[in-house]
PDB file of C-alpha atoms and ligand atoms in Angstrom:
ATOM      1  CA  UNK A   1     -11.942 -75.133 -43.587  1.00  0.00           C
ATOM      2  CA  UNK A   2     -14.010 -74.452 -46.822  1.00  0.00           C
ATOM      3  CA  UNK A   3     -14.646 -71.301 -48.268  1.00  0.00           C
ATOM      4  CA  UNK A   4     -18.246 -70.967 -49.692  1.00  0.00           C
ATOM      5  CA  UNK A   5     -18.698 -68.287 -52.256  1.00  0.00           C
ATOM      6  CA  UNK A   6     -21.896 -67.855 -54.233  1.00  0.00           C
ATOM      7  CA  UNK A   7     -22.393 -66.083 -57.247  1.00  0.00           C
ATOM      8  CA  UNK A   8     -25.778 -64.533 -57.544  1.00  0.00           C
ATOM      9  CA  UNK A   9     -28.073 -62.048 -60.201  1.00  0.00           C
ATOM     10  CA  UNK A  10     -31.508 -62.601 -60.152  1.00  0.00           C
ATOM     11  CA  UNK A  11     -31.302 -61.679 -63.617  1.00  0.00           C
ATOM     12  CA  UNK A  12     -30.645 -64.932 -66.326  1.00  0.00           C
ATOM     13  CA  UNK A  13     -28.131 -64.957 -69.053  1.00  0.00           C
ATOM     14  CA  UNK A  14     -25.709 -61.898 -67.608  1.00  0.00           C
ATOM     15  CA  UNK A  15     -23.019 -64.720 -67.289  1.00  0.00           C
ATOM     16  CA  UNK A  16     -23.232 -66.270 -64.128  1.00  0.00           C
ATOM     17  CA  UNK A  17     -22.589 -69.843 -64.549  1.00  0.00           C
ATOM     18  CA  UNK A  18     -19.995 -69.343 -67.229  1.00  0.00           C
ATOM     19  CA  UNK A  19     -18.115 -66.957 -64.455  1.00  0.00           C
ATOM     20  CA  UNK A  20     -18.679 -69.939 -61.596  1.00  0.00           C
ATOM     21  CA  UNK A  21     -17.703 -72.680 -64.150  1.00  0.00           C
ATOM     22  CA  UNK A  22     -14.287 -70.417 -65.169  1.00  0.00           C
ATOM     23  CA  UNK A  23     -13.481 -69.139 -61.854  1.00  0.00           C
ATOM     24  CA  UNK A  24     -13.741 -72.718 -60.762  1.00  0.00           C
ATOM     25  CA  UNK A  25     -11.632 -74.264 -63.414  1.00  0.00           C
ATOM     26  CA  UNK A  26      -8.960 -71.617 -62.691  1.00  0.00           C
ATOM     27  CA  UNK A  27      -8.902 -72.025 -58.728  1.00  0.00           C
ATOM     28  CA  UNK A  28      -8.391 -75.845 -59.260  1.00  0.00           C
ATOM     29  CA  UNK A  29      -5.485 -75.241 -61.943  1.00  0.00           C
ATOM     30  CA  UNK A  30      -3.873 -72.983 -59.230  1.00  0.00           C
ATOM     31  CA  UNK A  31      -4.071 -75.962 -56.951  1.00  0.00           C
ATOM     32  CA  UNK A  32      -7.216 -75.141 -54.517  1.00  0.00           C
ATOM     33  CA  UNK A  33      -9.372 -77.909 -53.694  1.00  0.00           C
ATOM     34  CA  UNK A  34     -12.787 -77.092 -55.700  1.00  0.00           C
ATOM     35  CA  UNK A  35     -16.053 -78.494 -55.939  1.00  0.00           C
ATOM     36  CA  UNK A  36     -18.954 -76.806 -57.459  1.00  0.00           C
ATOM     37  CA  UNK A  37     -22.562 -76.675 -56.200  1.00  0.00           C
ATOM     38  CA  UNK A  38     -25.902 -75.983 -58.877  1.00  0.00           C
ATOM     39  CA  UNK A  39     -28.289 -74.254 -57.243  1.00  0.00           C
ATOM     40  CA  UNK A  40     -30.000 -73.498 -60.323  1.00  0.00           C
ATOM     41  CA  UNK A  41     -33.279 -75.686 -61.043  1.00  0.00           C
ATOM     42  CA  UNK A  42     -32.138 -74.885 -65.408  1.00  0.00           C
ATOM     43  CA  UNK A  43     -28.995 -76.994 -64.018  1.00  0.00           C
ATOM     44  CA  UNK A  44     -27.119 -75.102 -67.002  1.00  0.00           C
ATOM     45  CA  UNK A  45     -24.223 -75.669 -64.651  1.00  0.00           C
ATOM     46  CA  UNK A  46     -24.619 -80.020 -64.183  1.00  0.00           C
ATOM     47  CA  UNK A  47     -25.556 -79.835 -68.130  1.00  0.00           C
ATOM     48  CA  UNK A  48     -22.009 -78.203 -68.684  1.00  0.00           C
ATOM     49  CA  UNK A  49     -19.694 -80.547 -66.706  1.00  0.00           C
ATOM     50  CA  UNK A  50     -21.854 -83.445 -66.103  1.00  0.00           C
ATOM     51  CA  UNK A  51     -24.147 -84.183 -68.970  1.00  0.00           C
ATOM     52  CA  UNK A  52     -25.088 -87.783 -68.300  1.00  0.00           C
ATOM     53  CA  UNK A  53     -26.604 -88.186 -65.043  1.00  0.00           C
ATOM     54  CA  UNK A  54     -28.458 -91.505 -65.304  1.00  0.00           C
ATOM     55  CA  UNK A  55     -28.180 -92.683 -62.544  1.00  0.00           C
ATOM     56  CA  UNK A  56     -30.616 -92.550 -59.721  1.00  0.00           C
ATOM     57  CA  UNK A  57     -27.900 -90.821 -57.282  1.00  0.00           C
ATOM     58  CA  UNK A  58     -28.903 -88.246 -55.648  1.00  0.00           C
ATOM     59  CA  UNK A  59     -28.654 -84.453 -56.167  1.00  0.00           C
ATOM     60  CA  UNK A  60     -29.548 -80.841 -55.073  1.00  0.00           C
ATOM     61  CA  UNK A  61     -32.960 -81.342 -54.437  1.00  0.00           C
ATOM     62  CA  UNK A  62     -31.779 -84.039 -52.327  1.00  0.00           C
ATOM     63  CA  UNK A  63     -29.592 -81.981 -50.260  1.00  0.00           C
ATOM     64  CA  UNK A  64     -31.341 -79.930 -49.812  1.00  0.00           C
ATOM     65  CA  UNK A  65     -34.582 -81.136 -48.756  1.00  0.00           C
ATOM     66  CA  UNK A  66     -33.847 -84.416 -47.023  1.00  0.00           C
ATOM     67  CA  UNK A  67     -31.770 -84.305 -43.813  1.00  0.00           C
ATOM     68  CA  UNK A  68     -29.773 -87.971 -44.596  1.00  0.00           C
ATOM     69  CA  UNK A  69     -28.329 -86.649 -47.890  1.00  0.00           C
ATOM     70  CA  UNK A  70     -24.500 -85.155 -47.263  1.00  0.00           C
ATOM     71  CA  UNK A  71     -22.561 -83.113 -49.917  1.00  0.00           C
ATOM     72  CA  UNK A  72     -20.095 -85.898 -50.270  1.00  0.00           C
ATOM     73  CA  UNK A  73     -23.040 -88.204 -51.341  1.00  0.00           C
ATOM     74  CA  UNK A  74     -23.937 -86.103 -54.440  1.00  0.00           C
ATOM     75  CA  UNK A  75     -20.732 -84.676 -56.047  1.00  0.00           C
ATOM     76  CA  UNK A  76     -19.752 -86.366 -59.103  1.00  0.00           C
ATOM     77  CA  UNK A  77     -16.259 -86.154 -60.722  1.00  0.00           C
ATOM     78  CA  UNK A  78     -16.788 -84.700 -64.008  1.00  0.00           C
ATOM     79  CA  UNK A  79     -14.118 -84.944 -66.791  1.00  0.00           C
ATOM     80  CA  UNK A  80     -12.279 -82.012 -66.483  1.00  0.00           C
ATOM     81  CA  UNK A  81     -11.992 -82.825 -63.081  1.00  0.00           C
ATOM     82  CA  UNK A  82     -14.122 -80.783 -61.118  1.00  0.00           C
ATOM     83  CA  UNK A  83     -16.229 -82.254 -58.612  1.00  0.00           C
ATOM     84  CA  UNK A  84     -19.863 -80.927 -59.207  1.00  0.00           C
ATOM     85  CA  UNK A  85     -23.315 -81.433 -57.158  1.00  0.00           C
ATOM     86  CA  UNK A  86     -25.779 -81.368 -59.732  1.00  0.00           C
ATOM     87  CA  UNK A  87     -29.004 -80.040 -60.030  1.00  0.00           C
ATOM     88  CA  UNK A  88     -32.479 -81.328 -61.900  1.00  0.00           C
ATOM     89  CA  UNK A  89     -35.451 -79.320 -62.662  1.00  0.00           C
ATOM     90  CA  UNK A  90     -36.641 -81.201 -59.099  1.00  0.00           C
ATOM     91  CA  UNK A  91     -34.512 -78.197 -56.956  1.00  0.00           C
ATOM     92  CA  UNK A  92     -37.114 -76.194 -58.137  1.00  0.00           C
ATOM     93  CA  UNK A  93     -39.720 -77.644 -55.669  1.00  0.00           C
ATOM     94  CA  UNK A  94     -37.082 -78.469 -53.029  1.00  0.00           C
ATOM     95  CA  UNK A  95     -37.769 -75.173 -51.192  1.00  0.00           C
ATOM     96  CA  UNK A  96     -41.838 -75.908 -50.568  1.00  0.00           C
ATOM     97  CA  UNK A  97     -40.926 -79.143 -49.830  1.00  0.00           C
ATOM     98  CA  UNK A  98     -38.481 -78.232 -47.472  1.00  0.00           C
ATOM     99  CA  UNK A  99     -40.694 -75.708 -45.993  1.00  0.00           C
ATOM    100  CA  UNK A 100     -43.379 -78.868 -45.368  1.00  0.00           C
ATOM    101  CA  UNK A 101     -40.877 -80.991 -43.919  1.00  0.00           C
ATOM    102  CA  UNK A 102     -39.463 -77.691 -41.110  1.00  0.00           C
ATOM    103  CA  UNK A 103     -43.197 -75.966 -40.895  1.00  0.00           C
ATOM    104  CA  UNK A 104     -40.984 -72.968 -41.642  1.00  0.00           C
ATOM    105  CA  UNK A 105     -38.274 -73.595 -38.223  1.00  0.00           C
ATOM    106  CA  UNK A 106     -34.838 -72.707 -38.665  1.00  0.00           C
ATOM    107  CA  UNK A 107     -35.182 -73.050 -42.951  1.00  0.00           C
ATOM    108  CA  UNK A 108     -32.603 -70.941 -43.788  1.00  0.00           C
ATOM    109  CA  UNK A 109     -30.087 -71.509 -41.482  1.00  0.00           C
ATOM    110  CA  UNK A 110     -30.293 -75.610 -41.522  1.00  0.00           C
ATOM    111  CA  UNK A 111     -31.291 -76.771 -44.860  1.00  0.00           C
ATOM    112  CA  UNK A 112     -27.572 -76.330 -46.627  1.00  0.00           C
ATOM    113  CA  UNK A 113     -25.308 -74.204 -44.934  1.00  0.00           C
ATOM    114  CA  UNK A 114     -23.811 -76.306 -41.795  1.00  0.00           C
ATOM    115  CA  UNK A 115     -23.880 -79.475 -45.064  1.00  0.00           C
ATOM    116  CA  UNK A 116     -21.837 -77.336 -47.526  1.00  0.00           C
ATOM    117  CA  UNK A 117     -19.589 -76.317 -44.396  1.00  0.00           C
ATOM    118  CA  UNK A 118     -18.721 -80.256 -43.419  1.00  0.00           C
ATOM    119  CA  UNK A 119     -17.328 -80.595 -46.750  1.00  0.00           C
ATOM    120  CA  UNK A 120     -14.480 -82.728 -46.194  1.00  0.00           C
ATOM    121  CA  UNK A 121     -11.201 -81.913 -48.333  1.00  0.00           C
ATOM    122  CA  UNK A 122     -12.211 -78.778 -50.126  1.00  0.00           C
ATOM    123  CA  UNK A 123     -11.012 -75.526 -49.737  1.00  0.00           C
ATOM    124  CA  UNK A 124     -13.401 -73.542 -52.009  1.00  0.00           C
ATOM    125  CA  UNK A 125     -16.642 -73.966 -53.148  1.00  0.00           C
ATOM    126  CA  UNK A 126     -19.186 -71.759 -55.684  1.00  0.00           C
ATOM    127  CA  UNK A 127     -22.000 -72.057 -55.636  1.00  0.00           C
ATOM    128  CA  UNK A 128     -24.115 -70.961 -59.029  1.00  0.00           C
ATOM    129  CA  UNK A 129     -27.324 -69.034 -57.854  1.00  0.00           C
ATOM    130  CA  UNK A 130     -30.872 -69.412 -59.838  1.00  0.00           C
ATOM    131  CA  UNK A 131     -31.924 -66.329 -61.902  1.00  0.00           C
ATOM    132  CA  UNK A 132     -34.331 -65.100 -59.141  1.00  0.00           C
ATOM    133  CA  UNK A 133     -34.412 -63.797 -55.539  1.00  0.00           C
ATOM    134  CA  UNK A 134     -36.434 -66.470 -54.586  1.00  0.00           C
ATOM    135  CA  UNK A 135     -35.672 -69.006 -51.760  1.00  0.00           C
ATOM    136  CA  UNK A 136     -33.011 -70.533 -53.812  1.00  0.00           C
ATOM    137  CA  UNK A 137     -31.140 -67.551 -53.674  1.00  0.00           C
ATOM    138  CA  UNK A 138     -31.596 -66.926 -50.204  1.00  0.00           C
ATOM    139  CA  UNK A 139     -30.677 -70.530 -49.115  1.00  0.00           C
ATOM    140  CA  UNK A 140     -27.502 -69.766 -50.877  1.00  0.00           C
ATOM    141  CA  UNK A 141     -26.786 -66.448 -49.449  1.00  0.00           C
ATOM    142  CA  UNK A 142     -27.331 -67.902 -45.782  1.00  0.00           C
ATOM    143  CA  UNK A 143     -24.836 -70.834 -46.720  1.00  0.00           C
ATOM    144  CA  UNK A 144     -21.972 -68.210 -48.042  1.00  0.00           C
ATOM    145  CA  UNK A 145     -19.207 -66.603 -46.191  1.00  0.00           C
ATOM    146  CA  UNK A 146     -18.667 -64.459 -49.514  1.00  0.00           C
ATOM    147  CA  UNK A 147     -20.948 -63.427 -51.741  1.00  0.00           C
ATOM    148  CA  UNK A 148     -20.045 -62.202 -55.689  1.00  0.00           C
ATOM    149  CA  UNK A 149     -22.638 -60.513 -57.978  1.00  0.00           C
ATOM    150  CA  UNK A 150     -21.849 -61.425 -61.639  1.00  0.00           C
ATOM    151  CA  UNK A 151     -23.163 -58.704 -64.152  1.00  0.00           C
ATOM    152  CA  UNK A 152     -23.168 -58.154 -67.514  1.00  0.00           C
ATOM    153  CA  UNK A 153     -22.406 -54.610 -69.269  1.00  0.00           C
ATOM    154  CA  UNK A 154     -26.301 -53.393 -70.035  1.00  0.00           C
ATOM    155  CA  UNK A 155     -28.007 -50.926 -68.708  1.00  0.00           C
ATOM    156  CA  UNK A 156     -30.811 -53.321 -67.497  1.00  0.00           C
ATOM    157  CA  UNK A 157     -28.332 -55.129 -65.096  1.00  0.00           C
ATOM    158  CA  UNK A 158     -27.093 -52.156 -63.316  1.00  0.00           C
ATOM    159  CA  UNK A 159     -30.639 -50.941 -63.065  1.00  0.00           C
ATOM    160  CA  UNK A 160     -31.821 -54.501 -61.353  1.00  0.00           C
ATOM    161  CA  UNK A 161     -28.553 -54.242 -58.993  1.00  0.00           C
ATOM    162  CA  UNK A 162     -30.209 -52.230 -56.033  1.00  0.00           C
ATOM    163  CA  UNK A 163     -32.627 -55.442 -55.372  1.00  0.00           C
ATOM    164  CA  UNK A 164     -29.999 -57.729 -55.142  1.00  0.00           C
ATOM    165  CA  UNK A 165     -28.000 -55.875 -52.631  1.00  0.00           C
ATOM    166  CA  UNK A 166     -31.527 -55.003 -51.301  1.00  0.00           C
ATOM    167  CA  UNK A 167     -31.604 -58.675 -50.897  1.00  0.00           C
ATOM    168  CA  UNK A 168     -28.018 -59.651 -50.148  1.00  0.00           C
ATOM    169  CA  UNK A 169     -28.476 -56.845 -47.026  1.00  0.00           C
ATOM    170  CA  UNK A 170     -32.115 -59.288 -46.003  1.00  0.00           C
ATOM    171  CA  UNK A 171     -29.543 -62.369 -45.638  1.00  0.00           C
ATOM    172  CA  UNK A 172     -27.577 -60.475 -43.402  1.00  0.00           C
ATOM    173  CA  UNK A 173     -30.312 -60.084 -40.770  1.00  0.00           C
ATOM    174  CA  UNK A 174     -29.421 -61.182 -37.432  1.00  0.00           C
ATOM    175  CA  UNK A 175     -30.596 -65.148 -36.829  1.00  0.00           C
ATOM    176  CA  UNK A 176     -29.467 -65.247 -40.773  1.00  0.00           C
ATOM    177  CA  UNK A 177     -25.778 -65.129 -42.113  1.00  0.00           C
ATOM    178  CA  UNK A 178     -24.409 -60.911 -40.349  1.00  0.00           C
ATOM    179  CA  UNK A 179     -21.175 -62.329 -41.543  1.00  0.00           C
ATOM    180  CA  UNK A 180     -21.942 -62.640 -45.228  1.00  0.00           C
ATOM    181  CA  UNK A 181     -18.626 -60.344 -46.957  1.00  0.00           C
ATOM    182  CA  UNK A 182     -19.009 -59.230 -50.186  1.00  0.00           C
ATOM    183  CA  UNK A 183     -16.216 -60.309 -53.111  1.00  0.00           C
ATOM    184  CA  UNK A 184     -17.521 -56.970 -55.140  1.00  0.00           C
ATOM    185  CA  UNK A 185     -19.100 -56.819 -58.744  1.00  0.00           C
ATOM    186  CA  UNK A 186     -17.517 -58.853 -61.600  1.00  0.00           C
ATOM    187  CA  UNK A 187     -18.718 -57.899 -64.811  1.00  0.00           C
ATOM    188  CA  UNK A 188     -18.555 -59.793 -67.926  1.00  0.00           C
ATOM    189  CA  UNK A 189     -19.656 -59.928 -71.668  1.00  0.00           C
ATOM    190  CA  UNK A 190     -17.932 -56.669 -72.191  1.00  0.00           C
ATOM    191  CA  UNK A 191     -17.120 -55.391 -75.671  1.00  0.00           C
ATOM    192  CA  UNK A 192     -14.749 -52.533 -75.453  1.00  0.00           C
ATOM    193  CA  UNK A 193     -15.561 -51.366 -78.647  1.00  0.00           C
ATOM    194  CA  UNK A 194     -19.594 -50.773 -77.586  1.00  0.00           C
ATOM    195  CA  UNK A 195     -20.000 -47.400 -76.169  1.00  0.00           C
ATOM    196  CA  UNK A 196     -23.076 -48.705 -73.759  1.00  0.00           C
ATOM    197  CA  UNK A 197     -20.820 -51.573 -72.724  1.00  0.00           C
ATOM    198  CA  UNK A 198     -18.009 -48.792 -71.675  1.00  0.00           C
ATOM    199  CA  UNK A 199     -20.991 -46.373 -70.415  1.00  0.00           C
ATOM    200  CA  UNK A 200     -22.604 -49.395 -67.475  1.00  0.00           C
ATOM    201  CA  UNK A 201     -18.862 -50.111 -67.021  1.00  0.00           C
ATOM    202  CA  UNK A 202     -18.461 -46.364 -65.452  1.00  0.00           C
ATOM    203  CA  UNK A 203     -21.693 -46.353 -64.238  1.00  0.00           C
ATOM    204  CA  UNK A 204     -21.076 -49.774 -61.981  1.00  0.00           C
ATOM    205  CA  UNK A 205     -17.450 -48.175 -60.855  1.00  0.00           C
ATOM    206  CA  UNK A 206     -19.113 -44.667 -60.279  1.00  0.00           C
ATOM    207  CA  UNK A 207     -21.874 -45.899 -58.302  1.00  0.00           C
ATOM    208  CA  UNK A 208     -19.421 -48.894 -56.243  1.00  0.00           C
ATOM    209  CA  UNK A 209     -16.885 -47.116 -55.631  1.00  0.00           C
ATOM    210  CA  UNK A 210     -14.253 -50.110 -54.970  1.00  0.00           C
ATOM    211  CA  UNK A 211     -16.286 -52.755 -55.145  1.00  0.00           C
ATOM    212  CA  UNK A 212     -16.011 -53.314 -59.248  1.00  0.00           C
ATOM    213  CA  UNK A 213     -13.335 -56.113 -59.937  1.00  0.00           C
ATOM    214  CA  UNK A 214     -10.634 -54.841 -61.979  1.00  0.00           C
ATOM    215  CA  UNK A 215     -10.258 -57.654 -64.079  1.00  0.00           C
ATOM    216  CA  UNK A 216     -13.823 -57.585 -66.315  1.00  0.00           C
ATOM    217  CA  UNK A 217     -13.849 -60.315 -68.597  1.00  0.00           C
ATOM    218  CA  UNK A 218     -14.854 -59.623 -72.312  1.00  0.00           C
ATOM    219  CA  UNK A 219     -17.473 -61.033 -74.527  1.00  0.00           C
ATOM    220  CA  UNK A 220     -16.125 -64.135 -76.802  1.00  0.00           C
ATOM    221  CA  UNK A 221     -17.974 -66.767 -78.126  1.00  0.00           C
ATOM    222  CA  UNK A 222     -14.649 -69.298 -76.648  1.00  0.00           C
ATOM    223  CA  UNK A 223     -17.059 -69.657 -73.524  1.00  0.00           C
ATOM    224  CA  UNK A 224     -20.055 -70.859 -75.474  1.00  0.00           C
ATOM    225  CA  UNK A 225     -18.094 -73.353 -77.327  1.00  0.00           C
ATOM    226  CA  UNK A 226     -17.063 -74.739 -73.953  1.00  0.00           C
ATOM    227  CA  UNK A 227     -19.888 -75.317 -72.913  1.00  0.00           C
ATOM    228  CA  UNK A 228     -20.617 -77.248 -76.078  1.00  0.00           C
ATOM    229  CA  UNK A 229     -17.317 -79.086 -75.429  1.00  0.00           C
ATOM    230  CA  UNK A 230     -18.280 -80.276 -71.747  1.00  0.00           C
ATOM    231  CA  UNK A 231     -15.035 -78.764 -70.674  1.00  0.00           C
ATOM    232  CA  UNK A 232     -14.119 -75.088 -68.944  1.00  0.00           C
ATOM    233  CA  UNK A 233     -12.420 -72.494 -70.706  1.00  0.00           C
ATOM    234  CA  UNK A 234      -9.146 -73.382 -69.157  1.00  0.00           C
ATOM    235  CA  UNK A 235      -9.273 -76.844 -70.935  1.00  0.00           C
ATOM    236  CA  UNK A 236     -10.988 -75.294 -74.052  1.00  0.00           C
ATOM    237  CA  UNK A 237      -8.435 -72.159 -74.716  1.00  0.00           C
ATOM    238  CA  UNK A 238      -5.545 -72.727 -72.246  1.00  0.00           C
ATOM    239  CA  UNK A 239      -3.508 -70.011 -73.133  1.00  0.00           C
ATOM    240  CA  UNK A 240      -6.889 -67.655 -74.222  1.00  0.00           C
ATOM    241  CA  UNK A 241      -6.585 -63.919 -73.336  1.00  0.00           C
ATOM    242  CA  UNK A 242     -10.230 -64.400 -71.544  1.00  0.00           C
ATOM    243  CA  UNK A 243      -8.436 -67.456 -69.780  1.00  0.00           C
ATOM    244  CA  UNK A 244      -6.465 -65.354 -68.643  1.00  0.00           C
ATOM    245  CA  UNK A 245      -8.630 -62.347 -67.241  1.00  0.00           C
ATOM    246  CA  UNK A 246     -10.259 -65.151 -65.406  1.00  0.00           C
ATOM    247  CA  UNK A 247      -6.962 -66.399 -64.030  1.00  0.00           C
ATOM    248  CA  UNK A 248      -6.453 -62.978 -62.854  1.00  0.00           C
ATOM    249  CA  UNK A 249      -9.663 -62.596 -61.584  1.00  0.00           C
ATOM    250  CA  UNK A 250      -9.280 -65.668 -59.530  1.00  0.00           C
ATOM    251  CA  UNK A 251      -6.376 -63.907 -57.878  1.00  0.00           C
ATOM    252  CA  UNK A 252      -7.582 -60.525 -57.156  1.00  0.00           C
ATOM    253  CA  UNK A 253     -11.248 -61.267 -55.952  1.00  0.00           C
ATOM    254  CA  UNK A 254     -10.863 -65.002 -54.197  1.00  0.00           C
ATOM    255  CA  UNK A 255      -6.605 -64.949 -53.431  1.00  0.00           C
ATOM    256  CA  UNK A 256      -5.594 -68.143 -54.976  1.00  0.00           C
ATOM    257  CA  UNK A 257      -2.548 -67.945 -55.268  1.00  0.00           C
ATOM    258  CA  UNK A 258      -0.471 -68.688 -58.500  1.00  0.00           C
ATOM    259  CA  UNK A 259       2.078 -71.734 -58.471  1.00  0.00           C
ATOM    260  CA  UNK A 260       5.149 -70.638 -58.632  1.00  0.00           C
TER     261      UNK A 260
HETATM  262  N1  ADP B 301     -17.905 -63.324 -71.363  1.00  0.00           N
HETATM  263  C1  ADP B 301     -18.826 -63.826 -72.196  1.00  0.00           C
HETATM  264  N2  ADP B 301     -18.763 -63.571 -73.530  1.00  0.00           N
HETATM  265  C2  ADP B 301     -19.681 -64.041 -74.385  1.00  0.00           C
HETATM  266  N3  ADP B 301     -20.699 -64.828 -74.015  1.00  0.00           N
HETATM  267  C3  ADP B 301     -20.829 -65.134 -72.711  1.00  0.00           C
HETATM  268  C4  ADP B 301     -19.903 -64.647 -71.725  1.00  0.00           C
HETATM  269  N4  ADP B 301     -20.303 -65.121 -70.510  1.00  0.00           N
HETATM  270  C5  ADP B 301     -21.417 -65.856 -70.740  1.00  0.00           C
HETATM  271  N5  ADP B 301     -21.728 -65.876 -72.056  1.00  0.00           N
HETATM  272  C6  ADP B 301     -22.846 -66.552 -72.720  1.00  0.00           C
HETATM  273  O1  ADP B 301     -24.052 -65.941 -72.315  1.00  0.00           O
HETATM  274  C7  ADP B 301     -25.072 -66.903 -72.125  1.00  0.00           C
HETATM  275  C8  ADP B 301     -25.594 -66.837 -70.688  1.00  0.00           C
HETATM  276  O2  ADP B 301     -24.527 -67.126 -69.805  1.00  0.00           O
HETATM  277  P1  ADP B 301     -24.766 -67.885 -68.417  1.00  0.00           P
HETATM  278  O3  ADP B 301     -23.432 -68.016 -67.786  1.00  0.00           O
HETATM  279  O4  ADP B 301     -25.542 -69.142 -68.646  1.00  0.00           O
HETATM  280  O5  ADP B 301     -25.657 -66.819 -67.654  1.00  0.00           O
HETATM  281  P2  ADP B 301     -26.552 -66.980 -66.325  1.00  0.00           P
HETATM  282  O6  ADP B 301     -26.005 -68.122 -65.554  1.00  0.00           O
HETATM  283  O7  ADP B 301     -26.428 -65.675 -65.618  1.00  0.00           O
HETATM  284  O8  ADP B 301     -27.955 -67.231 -66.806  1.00  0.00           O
HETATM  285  C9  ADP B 301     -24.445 -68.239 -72.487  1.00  0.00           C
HETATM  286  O9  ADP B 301     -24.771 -68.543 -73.816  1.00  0.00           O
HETATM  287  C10 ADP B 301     -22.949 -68.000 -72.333  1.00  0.00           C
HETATM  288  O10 ADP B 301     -22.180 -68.789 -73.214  1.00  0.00           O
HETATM  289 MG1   MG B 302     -27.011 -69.820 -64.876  1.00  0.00          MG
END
């Protein structure tokens, strides 16, 4: 059975994709079945680990918004491996367009969750939320079983947290996803070394008591030259001491287990 995890912030650039794109990369090294799904309309995601879509395949949008189009019918194989479904600035009309199609019946609950659910042959699978608590989000949040806020170390992220739980608590509704577990924070981009980075860090674990991943991944500029490689960090700076973290992330928030 597949495990569907989103990773969500309405805010853009705290480090969201890079953490789906890493945790990813690390699950599959420890032998987990992984496919990632962009849910992001900026497709940052799809323009990381599969830059040439020419084709006229289908995508997100599609999955979303037309009841024929099945998860295994989008993912690509990318180079490193991964399997991706990829997104194009078309997702971001996908939710009016599903909301014509429905006349508002059952939208949450039918659109993408029992899809990403029939995945055949997977045993995890993130899914990178859009900067925005829009119906994107919430489409995503209704799909999870677990749901894991990425955050950055600034001030203006822990102040914007209380809408996204605000909003993760709205998915929860009866009729909507009541099971939806929370993985905790995991915050990124720190710099040990910058007292407001250490400050939010003891904010976030003073205010979430428990619920702040141990393992916070620092700020290095590895990740954006990844991303300018086409590959993850894993393939990028194997033996990296962010690697690393995120290895050990992988196995305290999401239990994949190490080979031995
Ligand atoms: N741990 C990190 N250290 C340094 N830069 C990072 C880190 N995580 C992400 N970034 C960079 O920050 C920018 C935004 O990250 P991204 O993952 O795209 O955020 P989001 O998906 O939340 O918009 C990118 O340029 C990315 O390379
Ligand atoms: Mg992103």
């Amino acid at each position: 059975m597949v495990r569907v995890v989103a990773l969500a912030n309405q805010k853009g650039g705290v480090g969201k994709t890079t953490m789906t794109v890493s945790l990813a990369a690390c699950a599959a090294e420890a032998g987990a079945r992984v496919a990632l799904v962009d849910l992001d309309p900026q497709a940052t995601l799809t323009r990381w680990l599969a830059p040439s879509l020419d084709d006229d395949r289908p995508t997100m949008y599609d999955l979303v918004v037309r009841p024929d189009v099945l998860l295994g019918d989008i993912l690509r194989e990318t180079r490193s491996g991964l399997l991706v479904a990829p997104a194009t600035i078309d997702l971001a009309v996908a939710p009016s367009d599903l909301q014509r199609r429905l006349r508002g019946v059952g939208l949450w609950q039918t659109s993408l969750r029992p899809k990403l659910h029939a995945a055949p042959d997977l045993d995890l699978l993130l899914v990178d939320c859009p900067p925005s608590l829009g119906e994107l989000t919430m489409l995503a949040l209704v799909a999870a079983d677990d749901v894991a806020i990425v955050t950055n170390c600034e001030l203006t992220a822990f102040d914007a947290m209380q809408d996204l739980i605000a909003c993760i608590d709205l998915a929860r509704s009866p009729g909507l996803n009541p099971e939806l577990r929370s993985l905790g924070i995991l915050p990124t981009m720190y710099d040990p070394r910058v007292g407001h980075c250490r400050q939010v860090l003891e904010l976030l674990r003073t205010h979430y008591p428990g619920q702040v991943a141990e393992n916070v991944i620092r700020r290095t500029i590895k990740l954006a030259d990844a991303y300018a490689r086409n590959v993850p960090i894993t393939e990028y700076d194997r033996h990296g001491e962010v690697t690393e973290s995120f290895r050990r992330l992988v196995r305290e928030v999401l239990y994949v287990p190490q080979p031995a």
